[in-house]
Short mmCIF file of C-alpha atoms and ligand atoms in Angstrom, two decimals:
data_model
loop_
_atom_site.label_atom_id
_atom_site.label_comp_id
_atom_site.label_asym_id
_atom_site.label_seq_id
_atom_site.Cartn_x
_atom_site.Cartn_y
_atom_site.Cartn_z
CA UNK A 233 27.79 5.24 -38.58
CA UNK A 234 29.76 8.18 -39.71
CA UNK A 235 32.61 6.92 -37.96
CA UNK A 236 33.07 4.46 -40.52
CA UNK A 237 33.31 7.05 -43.31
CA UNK A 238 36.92 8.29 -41.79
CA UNK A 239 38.06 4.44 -40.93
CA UNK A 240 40.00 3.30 -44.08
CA UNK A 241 41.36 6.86 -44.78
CA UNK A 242 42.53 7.11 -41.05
CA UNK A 243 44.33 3.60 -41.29
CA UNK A 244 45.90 4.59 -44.91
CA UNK A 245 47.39 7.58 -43.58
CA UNK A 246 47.66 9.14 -40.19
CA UNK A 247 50.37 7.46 -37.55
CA UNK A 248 48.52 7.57 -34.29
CA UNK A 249 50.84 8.53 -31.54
CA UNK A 250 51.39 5.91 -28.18
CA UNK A 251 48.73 3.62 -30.07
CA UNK A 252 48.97 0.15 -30.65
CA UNK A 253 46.97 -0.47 -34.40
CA UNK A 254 46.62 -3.95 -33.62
CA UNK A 255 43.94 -2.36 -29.87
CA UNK A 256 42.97 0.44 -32.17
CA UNK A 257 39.71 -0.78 -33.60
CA UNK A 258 37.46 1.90 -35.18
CA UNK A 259 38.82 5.36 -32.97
CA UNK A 260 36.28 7.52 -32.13
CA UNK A 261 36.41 10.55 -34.94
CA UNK A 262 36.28 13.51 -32.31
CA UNK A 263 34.78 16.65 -34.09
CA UNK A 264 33.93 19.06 -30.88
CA UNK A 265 34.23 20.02 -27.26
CA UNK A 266 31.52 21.11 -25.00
CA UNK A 267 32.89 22.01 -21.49
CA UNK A 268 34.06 18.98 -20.46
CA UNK A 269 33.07 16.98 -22.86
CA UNK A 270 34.69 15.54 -26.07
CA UNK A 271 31.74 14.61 -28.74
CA UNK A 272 32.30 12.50 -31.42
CA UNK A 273 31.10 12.22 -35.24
CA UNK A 274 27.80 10.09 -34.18
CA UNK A 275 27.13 12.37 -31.61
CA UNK A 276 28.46 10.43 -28.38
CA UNK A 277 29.53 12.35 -25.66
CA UNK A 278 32.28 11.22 -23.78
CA UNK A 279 33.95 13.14 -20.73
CA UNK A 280 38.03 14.29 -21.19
CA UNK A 281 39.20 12.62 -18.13
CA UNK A 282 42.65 13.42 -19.33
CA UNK A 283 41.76 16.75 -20.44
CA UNK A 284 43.28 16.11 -23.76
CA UNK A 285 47.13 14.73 -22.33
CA UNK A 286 46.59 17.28 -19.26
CA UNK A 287 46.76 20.27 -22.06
CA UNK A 288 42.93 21.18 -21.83
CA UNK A 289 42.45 22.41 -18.24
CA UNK A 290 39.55 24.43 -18.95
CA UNK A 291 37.61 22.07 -20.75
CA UNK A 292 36.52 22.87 -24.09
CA UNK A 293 34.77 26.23 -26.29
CA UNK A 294 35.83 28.88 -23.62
CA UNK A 295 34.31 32.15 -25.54
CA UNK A 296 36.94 34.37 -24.50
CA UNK A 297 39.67 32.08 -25.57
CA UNK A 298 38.24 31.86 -28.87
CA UNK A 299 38.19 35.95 -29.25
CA UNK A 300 41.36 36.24 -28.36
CA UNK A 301 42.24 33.80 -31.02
CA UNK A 302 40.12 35.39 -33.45
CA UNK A 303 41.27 38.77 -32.52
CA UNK A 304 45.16 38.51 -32.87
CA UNK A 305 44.56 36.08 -35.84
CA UNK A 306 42.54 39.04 -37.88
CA UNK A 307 45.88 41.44 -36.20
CA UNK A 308 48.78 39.53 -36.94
CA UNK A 309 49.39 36.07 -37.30
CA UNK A 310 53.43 35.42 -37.08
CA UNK A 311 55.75 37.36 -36.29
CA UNK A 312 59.67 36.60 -35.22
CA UNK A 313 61.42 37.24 -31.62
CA UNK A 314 64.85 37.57 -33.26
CA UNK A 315 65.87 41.16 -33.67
CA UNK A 316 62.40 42.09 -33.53
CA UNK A 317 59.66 42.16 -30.82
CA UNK A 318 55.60 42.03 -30.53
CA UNK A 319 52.84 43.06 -27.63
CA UNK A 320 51.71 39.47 -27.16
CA UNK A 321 54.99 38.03 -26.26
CA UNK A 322 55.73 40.76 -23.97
CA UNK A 323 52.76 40.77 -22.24
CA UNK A 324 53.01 37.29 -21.89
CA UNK A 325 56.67 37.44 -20.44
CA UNK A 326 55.54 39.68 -18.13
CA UNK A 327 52.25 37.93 -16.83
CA UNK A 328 54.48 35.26 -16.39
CA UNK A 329 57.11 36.40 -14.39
CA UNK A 330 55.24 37.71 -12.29
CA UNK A 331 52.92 35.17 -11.90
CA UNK A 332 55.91 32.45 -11.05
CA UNK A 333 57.46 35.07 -8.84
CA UNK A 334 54.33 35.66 -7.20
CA UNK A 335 53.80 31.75 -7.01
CA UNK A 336 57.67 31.06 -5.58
CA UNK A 337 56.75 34.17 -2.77
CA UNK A 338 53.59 32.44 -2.06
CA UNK A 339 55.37 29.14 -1.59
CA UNK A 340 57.10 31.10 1.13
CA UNK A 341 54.52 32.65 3.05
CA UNK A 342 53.75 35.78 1.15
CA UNK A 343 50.07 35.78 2.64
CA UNK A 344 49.41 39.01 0.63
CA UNK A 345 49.32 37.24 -2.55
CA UNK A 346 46.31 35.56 -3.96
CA UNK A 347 46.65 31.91 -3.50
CA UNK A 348 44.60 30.82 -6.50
CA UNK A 349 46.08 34.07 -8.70
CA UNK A 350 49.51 34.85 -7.18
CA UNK A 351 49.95 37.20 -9.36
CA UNK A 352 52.67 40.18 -8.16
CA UNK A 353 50.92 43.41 -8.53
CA UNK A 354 54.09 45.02 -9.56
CA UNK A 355 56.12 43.94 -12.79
CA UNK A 356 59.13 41.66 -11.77
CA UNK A 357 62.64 41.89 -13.83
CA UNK A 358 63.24 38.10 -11.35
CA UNK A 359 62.62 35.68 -14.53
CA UNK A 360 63.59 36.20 -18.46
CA UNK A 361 61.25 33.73 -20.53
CA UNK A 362 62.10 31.84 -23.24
CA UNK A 363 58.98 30.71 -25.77
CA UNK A 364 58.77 27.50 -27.82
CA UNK A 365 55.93 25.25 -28.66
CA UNK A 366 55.95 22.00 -26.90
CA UNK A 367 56.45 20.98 -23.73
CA UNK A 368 59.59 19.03 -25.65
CA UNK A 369 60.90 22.03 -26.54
CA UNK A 370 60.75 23.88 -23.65
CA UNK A 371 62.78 21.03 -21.84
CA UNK A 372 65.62 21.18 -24.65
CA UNK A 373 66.15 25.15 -24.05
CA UNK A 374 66.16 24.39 -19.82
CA UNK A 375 68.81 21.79 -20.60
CA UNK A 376 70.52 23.88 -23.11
CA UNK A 377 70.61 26.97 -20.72
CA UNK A 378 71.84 25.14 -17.62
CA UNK A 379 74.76 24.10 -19.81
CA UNK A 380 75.83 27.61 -21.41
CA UNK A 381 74.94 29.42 -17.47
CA UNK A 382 78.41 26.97 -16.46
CA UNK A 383 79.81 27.43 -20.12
CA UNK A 384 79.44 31.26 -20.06
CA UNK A 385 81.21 31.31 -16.35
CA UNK A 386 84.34 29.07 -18.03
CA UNK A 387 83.14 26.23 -16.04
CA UNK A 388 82.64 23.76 -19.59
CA UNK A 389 82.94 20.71 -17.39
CA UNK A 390 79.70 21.27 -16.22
CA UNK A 391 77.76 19.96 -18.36
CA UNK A 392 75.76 16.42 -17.56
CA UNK A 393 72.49 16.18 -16.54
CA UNK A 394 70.83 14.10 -13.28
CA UNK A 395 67.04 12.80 -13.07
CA UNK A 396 64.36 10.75 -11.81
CA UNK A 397 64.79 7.07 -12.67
CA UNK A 398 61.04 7.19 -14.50
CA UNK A 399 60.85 10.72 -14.95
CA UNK A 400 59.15 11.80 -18.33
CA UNK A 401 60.23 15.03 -20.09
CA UNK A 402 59.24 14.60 -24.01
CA UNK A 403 59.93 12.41 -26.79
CA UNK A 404 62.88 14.63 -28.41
CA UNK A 405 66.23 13.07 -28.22
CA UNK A 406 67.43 15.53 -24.98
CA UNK A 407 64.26 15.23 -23.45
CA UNK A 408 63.70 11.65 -23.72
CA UNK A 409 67.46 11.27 -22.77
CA UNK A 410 66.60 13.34 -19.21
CA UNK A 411 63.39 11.29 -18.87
CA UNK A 412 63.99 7.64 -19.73
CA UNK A 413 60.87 5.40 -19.48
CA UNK A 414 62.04 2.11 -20.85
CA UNK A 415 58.83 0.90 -21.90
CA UNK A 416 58.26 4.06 -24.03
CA UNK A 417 62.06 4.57 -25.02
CA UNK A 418 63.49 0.91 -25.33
CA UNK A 419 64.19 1.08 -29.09
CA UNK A 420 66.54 4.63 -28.35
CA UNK A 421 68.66 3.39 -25.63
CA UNK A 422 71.60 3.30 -27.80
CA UNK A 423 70.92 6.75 -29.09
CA UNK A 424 70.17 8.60 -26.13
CA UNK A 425 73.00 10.69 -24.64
CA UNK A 426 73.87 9.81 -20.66
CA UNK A 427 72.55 11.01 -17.97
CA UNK A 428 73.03 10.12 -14.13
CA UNK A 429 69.86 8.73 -12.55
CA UNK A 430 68.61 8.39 -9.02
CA UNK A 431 65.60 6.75 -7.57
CA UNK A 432 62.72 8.63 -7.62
CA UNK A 433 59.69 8.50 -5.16
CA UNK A 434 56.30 7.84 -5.06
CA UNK A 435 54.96 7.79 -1.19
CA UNK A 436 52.10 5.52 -1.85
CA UNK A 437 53.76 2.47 -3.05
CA UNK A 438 57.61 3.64 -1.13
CA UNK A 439 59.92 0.98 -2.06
CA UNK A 440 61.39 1.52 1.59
CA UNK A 441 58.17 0.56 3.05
CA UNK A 442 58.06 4.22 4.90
CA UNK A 443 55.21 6.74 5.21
CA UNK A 444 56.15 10.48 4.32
CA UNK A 445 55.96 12.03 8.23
CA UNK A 446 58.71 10.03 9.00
CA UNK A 447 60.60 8.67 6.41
CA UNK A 448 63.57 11.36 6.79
CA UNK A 449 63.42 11.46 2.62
CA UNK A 450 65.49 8.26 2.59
CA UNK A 451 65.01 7.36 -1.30
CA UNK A 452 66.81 10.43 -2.00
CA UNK A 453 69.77 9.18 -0.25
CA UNK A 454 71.06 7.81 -4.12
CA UNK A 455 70.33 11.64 -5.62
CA UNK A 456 72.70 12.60 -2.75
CA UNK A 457 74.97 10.68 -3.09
CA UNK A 458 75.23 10.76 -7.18
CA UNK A 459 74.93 14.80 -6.88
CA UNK A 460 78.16 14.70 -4.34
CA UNK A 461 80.35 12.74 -6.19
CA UNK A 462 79.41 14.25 -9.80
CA UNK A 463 78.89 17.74 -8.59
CA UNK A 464 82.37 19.01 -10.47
CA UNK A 465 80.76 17.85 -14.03
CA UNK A 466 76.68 18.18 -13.35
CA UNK A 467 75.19 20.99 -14.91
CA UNK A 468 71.65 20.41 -13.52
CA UNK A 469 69.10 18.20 -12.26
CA UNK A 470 65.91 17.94 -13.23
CA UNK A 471 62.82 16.50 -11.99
CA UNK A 472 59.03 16.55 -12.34
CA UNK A 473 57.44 18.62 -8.99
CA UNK A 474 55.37 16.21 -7.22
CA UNK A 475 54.44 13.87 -9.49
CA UNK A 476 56.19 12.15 -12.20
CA UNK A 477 53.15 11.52 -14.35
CA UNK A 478 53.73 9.54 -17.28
CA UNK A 479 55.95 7.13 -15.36
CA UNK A 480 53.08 6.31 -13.39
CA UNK A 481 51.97 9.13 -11.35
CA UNK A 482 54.22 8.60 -9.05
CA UNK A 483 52.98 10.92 -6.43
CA UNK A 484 55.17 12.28 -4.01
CA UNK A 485 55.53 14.60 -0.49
CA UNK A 486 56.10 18.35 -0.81
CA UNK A 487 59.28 17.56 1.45
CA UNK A 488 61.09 15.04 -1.12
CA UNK A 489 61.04 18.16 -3.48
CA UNK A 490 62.67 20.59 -0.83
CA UNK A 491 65.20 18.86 -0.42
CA UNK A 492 65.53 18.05 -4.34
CA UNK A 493 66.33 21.62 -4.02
CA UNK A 494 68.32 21.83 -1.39
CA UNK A 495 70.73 18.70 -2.64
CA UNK A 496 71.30 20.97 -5.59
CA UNK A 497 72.02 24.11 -3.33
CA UNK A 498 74.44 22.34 -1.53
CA UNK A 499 76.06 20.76 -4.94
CA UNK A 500 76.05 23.66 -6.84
CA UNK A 501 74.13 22.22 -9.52
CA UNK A 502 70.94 23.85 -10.97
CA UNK A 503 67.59 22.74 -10.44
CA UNK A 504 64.85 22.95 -13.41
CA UNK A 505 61.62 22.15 -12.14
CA UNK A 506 59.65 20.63 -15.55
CA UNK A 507 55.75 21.85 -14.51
CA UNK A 508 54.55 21.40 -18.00
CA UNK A 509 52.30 18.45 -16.47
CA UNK A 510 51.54 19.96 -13.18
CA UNK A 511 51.77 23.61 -13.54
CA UNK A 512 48.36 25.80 -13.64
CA UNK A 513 46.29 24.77 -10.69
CA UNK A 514 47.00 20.79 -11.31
CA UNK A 515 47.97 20.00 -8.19
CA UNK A 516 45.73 22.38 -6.37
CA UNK A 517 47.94 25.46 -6.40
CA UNK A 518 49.24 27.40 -9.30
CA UNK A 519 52.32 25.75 -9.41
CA UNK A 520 53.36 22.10 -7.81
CA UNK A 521 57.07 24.01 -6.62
CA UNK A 522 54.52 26.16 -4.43
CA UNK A 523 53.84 22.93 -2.14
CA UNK A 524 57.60 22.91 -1.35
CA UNK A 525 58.13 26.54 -0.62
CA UNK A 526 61.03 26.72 -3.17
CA UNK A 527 62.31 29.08 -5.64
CA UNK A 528 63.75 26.98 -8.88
CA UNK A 529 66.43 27.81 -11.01
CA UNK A 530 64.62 27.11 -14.24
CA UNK A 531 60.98 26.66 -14.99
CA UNK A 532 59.20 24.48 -17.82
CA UNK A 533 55.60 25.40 -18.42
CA UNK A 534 53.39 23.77 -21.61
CA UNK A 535 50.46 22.14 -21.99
CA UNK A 536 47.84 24.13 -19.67
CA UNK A 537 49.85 27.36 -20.95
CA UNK A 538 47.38 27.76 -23.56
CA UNK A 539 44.39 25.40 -21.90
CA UNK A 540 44.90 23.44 -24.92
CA UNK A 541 43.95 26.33 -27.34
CA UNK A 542 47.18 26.47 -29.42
CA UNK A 543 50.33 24.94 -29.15
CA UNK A 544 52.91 27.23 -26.81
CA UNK A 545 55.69 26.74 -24.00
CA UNK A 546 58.02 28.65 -22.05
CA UNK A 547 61.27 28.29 -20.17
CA UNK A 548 61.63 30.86 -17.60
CA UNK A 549 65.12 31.25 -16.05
CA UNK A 550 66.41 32.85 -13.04
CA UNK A 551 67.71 36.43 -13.81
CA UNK A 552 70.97 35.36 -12.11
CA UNK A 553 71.10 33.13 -15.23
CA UNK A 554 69.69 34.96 -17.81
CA UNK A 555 71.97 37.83 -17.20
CA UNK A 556 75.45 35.40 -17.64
CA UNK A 557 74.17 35.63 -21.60
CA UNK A 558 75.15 38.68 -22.65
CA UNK A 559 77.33 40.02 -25.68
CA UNK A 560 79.80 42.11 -23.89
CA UNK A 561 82.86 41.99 -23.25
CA UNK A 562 81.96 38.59 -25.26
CA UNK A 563 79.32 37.05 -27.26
CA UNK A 564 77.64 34.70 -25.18
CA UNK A 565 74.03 34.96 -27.01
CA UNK A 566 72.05 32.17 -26.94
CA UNK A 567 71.67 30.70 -29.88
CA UNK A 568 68.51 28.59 -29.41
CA UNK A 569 65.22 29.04 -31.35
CA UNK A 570 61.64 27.49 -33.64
CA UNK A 571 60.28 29.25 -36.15
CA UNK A 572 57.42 29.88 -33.68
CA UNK A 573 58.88 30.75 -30.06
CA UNK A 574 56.77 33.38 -28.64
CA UNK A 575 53.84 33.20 -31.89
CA UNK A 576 51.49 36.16 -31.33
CA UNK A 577 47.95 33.87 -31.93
CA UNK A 578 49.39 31.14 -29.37
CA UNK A 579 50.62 33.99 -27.03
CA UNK A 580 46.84 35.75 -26.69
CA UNK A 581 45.10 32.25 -26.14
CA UNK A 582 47.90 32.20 -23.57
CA UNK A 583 46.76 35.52 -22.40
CA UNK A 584 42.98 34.90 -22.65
CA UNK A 585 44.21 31.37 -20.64
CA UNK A 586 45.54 33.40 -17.53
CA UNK A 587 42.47 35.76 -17.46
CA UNK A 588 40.27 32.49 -16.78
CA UNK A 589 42.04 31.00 -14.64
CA UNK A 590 42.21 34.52 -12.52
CA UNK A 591 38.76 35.67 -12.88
CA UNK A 592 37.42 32.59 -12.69
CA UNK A 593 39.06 30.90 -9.24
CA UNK A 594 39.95 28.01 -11.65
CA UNK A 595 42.29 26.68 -8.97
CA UNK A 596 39.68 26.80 -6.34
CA UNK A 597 37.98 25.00 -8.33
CA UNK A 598 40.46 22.10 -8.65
CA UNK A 599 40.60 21.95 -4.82
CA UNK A 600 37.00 21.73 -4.89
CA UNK A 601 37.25 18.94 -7.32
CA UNK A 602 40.40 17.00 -6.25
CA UNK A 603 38.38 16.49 -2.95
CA UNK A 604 35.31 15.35 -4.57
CA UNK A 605 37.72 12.57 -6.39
CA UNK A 606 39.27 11.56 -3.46
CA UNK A 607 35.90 10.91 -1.24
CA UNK A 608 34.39 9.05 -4.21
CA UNK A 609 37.78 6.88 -4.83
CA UNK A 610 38.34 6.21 -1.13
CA UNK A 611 36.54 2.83 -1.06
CA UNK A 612 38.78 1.07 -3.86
CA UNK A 613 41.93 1.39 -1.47
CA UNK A 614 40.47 -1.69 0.53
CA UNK A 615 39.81 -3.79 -2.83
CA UNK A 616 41.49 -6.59 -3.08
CA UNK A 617 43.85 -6.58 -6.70
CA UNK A 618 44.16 -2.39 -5.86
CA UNK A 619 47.66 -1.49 -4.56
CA UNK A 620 46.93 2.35 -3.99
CA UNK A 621 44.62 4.95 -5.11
CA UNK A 622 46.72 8.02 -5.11
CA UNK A 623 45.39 11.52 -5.46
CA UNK A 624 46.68 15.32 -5.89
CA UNK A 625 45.00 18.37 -6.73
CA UNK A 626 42.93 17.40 -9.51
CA UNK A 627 44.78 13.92 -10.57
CA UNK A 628 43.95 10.63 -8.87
CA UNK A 629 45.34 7.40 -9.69
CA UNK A 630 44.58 3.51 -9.07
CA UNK A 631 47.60 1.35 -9.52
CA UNK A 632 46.58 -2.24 -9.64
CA UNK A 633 48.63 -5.33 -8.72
CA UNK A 634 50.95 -5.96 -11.86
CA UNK A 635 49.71 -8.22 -14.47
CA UNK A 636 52.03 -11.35 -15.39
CA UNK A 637 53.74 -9.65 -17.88
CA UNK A 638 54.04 -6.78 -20.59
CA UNK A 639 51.61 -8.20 -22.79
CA UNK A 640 48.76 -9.02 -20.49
CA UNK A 641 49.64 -5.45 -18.46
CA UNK A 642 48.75 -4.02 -21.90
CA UNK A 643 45.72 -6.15 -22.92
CA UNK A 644 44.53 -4.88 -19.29
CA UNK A 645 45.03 -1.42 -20.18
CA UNK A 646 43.31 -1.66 -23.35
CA UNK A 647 40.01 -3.50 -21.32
CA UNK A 648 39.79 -0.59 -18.88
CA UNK A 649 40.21 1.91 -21.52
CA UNK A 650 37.68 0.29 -23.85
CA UNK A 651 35.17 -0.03 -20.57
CA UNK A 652 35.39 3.22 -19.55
CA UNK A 653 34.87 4.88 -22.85
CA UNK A 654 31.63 2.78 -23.08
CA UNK A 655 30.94 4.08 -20.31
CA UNK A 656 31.56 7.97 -21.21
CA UNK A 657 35.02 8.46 -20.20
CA UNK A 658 38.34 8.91 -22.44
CA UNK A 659 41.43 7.77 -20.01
CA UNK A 660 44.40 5.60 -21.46
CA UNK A 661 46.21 3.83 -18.46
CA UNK A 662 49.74 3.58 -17.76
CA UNK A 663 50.34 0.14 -17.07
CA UNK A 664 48.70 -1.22 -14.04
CA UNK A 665 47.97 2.80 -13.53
CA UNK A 666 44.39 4.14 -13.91
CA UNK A 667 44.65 7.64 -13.79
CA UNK A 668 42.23 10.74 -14.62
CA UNK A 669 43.26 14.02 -14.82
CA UNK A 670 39.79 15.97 -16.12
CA UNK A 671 39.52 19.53 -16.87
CA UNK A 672 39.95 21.66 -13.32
CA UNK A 673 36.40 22.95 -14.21
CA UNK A 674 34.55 20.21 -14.90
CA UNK A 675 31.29 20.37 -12.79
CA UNK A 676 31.11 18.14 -9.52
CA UNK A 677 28.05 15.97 -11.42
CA UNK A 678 30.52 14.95 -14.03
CA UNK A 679 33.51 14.44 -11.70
CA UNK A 680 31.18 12.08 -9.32
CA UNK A 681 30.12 9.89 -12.75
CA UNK A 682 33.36 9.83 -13.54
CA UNK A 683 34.75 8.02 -10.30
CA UNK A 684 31.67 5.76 -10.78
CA UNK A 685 32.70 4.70 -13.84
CA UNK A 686 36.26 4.07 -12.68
CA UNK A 687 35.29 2.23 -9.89
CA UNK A 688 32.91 -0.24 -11.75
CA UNK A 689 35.86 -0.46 -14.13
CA UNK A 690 38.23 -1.38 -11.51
CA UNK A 691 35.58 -4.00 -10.01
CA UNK A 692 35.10 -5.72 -13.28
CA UNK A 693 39.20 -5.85 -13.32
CA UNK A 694 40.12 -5.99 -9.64
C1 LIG B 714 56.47 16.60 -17.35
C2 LIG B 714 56.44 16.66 -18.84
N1 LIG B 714 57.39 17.34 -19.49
C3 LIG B 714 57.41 17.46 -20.82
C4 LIG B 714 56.44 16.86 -21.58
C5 LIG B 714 56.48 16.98 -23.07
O1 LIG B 714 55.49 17.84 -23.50
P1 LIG B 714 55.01 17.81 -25.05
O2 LIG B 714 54.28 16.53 -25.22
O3 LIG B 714 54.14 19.01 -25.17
O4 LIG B 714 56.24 17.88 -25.86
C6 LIG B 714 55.41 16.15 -20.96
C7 LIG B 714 54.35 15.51 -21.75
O5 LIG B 714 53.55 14.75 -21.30
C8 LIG B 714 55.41 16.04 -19.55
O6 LIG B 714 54.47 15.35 -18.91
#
């Protein structure tokens, strides 16, 4: 097997992210991407259920990605945002603002716009956008902005953050202190900085017992309450729309995130809605803040930015906000930047990204898809051992009764995982959480053998 050839150099060398070396075995040595499909070194063909950590929405080897790529690369490789400016970044800014404007109007009825391509026809001066690289970083600039929009208005009290108890927002110290998952995070408890948290929801397992027509939102009650009393000294909250995902998928009603957003309104606190998970057509519409019919205060996009092409992210502020940073009568620049914010090769796969995804009905396709998922996963809600099969747009879920404790909850984890890649798949569970989240345009035949596989894997489990 060539596998074997990269084994011992792999273990020598290369720290493998979220992996436990001790489960690792031989990994599969991944060397290309056919549609959906991840193929390895001896030829084996496994499906991207999690479309490469959600990143890879159009599956893999999209031709006019690549000639983008190719194009700008041959052009100009790197260039800076400071002091100087390029065409890639600025047509990206603007295909973004409008494309989040045209998503909030859309959210709000604007039945003009294009609901898998909402897309203003006009150009939109509504949202300045910030680039970065990672999903991460794009979190540590919304954080950092919320604090200098109160700091810029003399209001330097304002300045603490609120979240989701099991929100996830990135492994960088800000990030990861905004989204604390204690069985990621644990070691950097003492290192993190505070922030107030609430509890978060997830409809299909609600710790009230309630279903969403008529639960009145009562698990936000403690978000109320905390965003009353701390309202003087909170400079935002922020929150993953719809469904915290690497806490568990924790899937929840379009309603709990209106009035997210109106809690804030009321509080005078900012809201930054972190889509870099759920943004571009994840949860079945362009953007998961569309569901709620809201217009956020700050936006974090990654991941899908790029389908997976090259590593880019953006924070898009209100213009409200953006225009409390200028220079006159006094400097209040913001000084927050990476080498690569806004790089011209990352910025044209970005470009080449949104021309798929509007000329080829990509979120169409995910409703197509999502609904497949759903009709094939219906039957393992009844099993025995299954809490709740959850689904959204193109993500479904399968939490299973809790194992007896964190070590047989990951030995679990690592059976299903192990299963399913026999079986063609790549997933990695969270917990007692069997998720897939597979490229919006993977092709019904490989979405139905995909819910086979999970639901043999959950038999053999369950
Ligand atoms: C909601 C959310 N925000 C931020 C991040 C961090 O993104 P990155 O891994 O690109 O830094 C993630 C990553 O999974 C995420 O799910």
């Amino acid at each position: 097997m060539k596998t074997q050839s990269y084994s011992d150099r792999d273990r020598r060398n290369l720290w493998h992210p979220y992996t436990r070396f001790s489960q690792a075995g031989a990994l599969p040595v991944i060397v290309r991407g056919e549609g959906p499909y991840l193929v390895d070194i001896d030829g084996r063909r496994y499906l991207d259920a999690i479309s490469s950590w959600w990143a890879c929405a159009l599956g893999h080897g999209q031709p006019r990605v690549i000639e983008a790529i190719r194009r700008q690369a041959g052009e100009l490789q790197h260039s800076i945002l400071g002091n100087l400016t390029h065409p890639r970044a600025i047509e990206l800014a603007d295909r973004l603002a409008r494309l989040v404007e045209g998503a909030v109007r859309r959210g709000q009825g604007a039945a003009e716009l294009d609901e898998d391509y909402p897309e203003t026809p006009e150009p939109t001066d509504a949202w300045r956008v910030l680039f970065a690289s990672d999903g991460a970083s794009a979190v540590e600039a919304a954080l950092k902005i919320a604090v200098q929009y109160w700091f810029n208005q003399g209001q330097t009290e304002k300045r603490l953050f609120a979240a989701l108890r099991l929100g996830y927002h990135g492994d960088t110290l800000a990030a990861m202190s905004a989204g604390f998952v204690p069985s990621f995070h644990a070691p950097f408890a003492g290192v993190v900085f505070p922030v107030l948290q609430a509890a978060s929801p997830c409809c299909g397992t609600c710790a009230w017992g309630l279903t969403p027509e008529f639960c009145g939102s009562a698990c936000l009650e403690e978000l109320r309450l905390v965003l009353r009393s701390h309202a003087h000294e909170l400079a935002a909250l922020i929150v993953e729309p719809l469904c915290m995902a690497a806490g568990g998928m924790r899937i929840y009603a379009p309603e709990c995130l209106r009035q997210m957003a109106k809690i804030c309104a009321d509080n005078r606190v900012l809201l930054i809605v972190d889509e870099v998970a759920m943004g571009f057509g994840r949860t079945g519409r362009m953007f998961a803040f569309q569901h709620a019919g809201i217009r956020p205060d700050i936006i974090c996009l990654g991941k899908a930015l790029s389908a997976g092409y090259l590593p880019i992210s953006a924070t898009l502020a209100r213009r409200e906000i953006a225009d409390t940073f200028s220079d006159l009568p006094v400097d209040r620049t913001l000084c927050h930047s990476h080498t690569f914010s806004g790089n011209p090769i990352a910025a044209a796969a970005a470009l080449a990204t949104l021309d798929l995804f509007r000329d080829e009905r990509v979120v169409a396709q995910a409703v197509a898809g999502g609904a497949l998922l759903v009709a094939e996963l219906a039957p393992l809600a009844e099993r025995a051992g299954v809490r709740n099969v959850r689904t959204l747009g193109m993500i479904a879920a399968v939490e299973l009764d809790p194992a007896p404790d964190a070590a047989a909850e990951s030995a679990r984890a690592a059976r299903l995982r192990e299963r399913l890649r026999a079986d063609g798949a790549l997933v990695r569970p969270l917990g007692p959480v069997l998720y897939v989240m597979p490229p919006l345009t993977a092709p019904p035949e490989a979405l139905r053998a995909l819910a086979q596989s999970l639901v043999r894997a959950v038999e053999a489990e369950a």
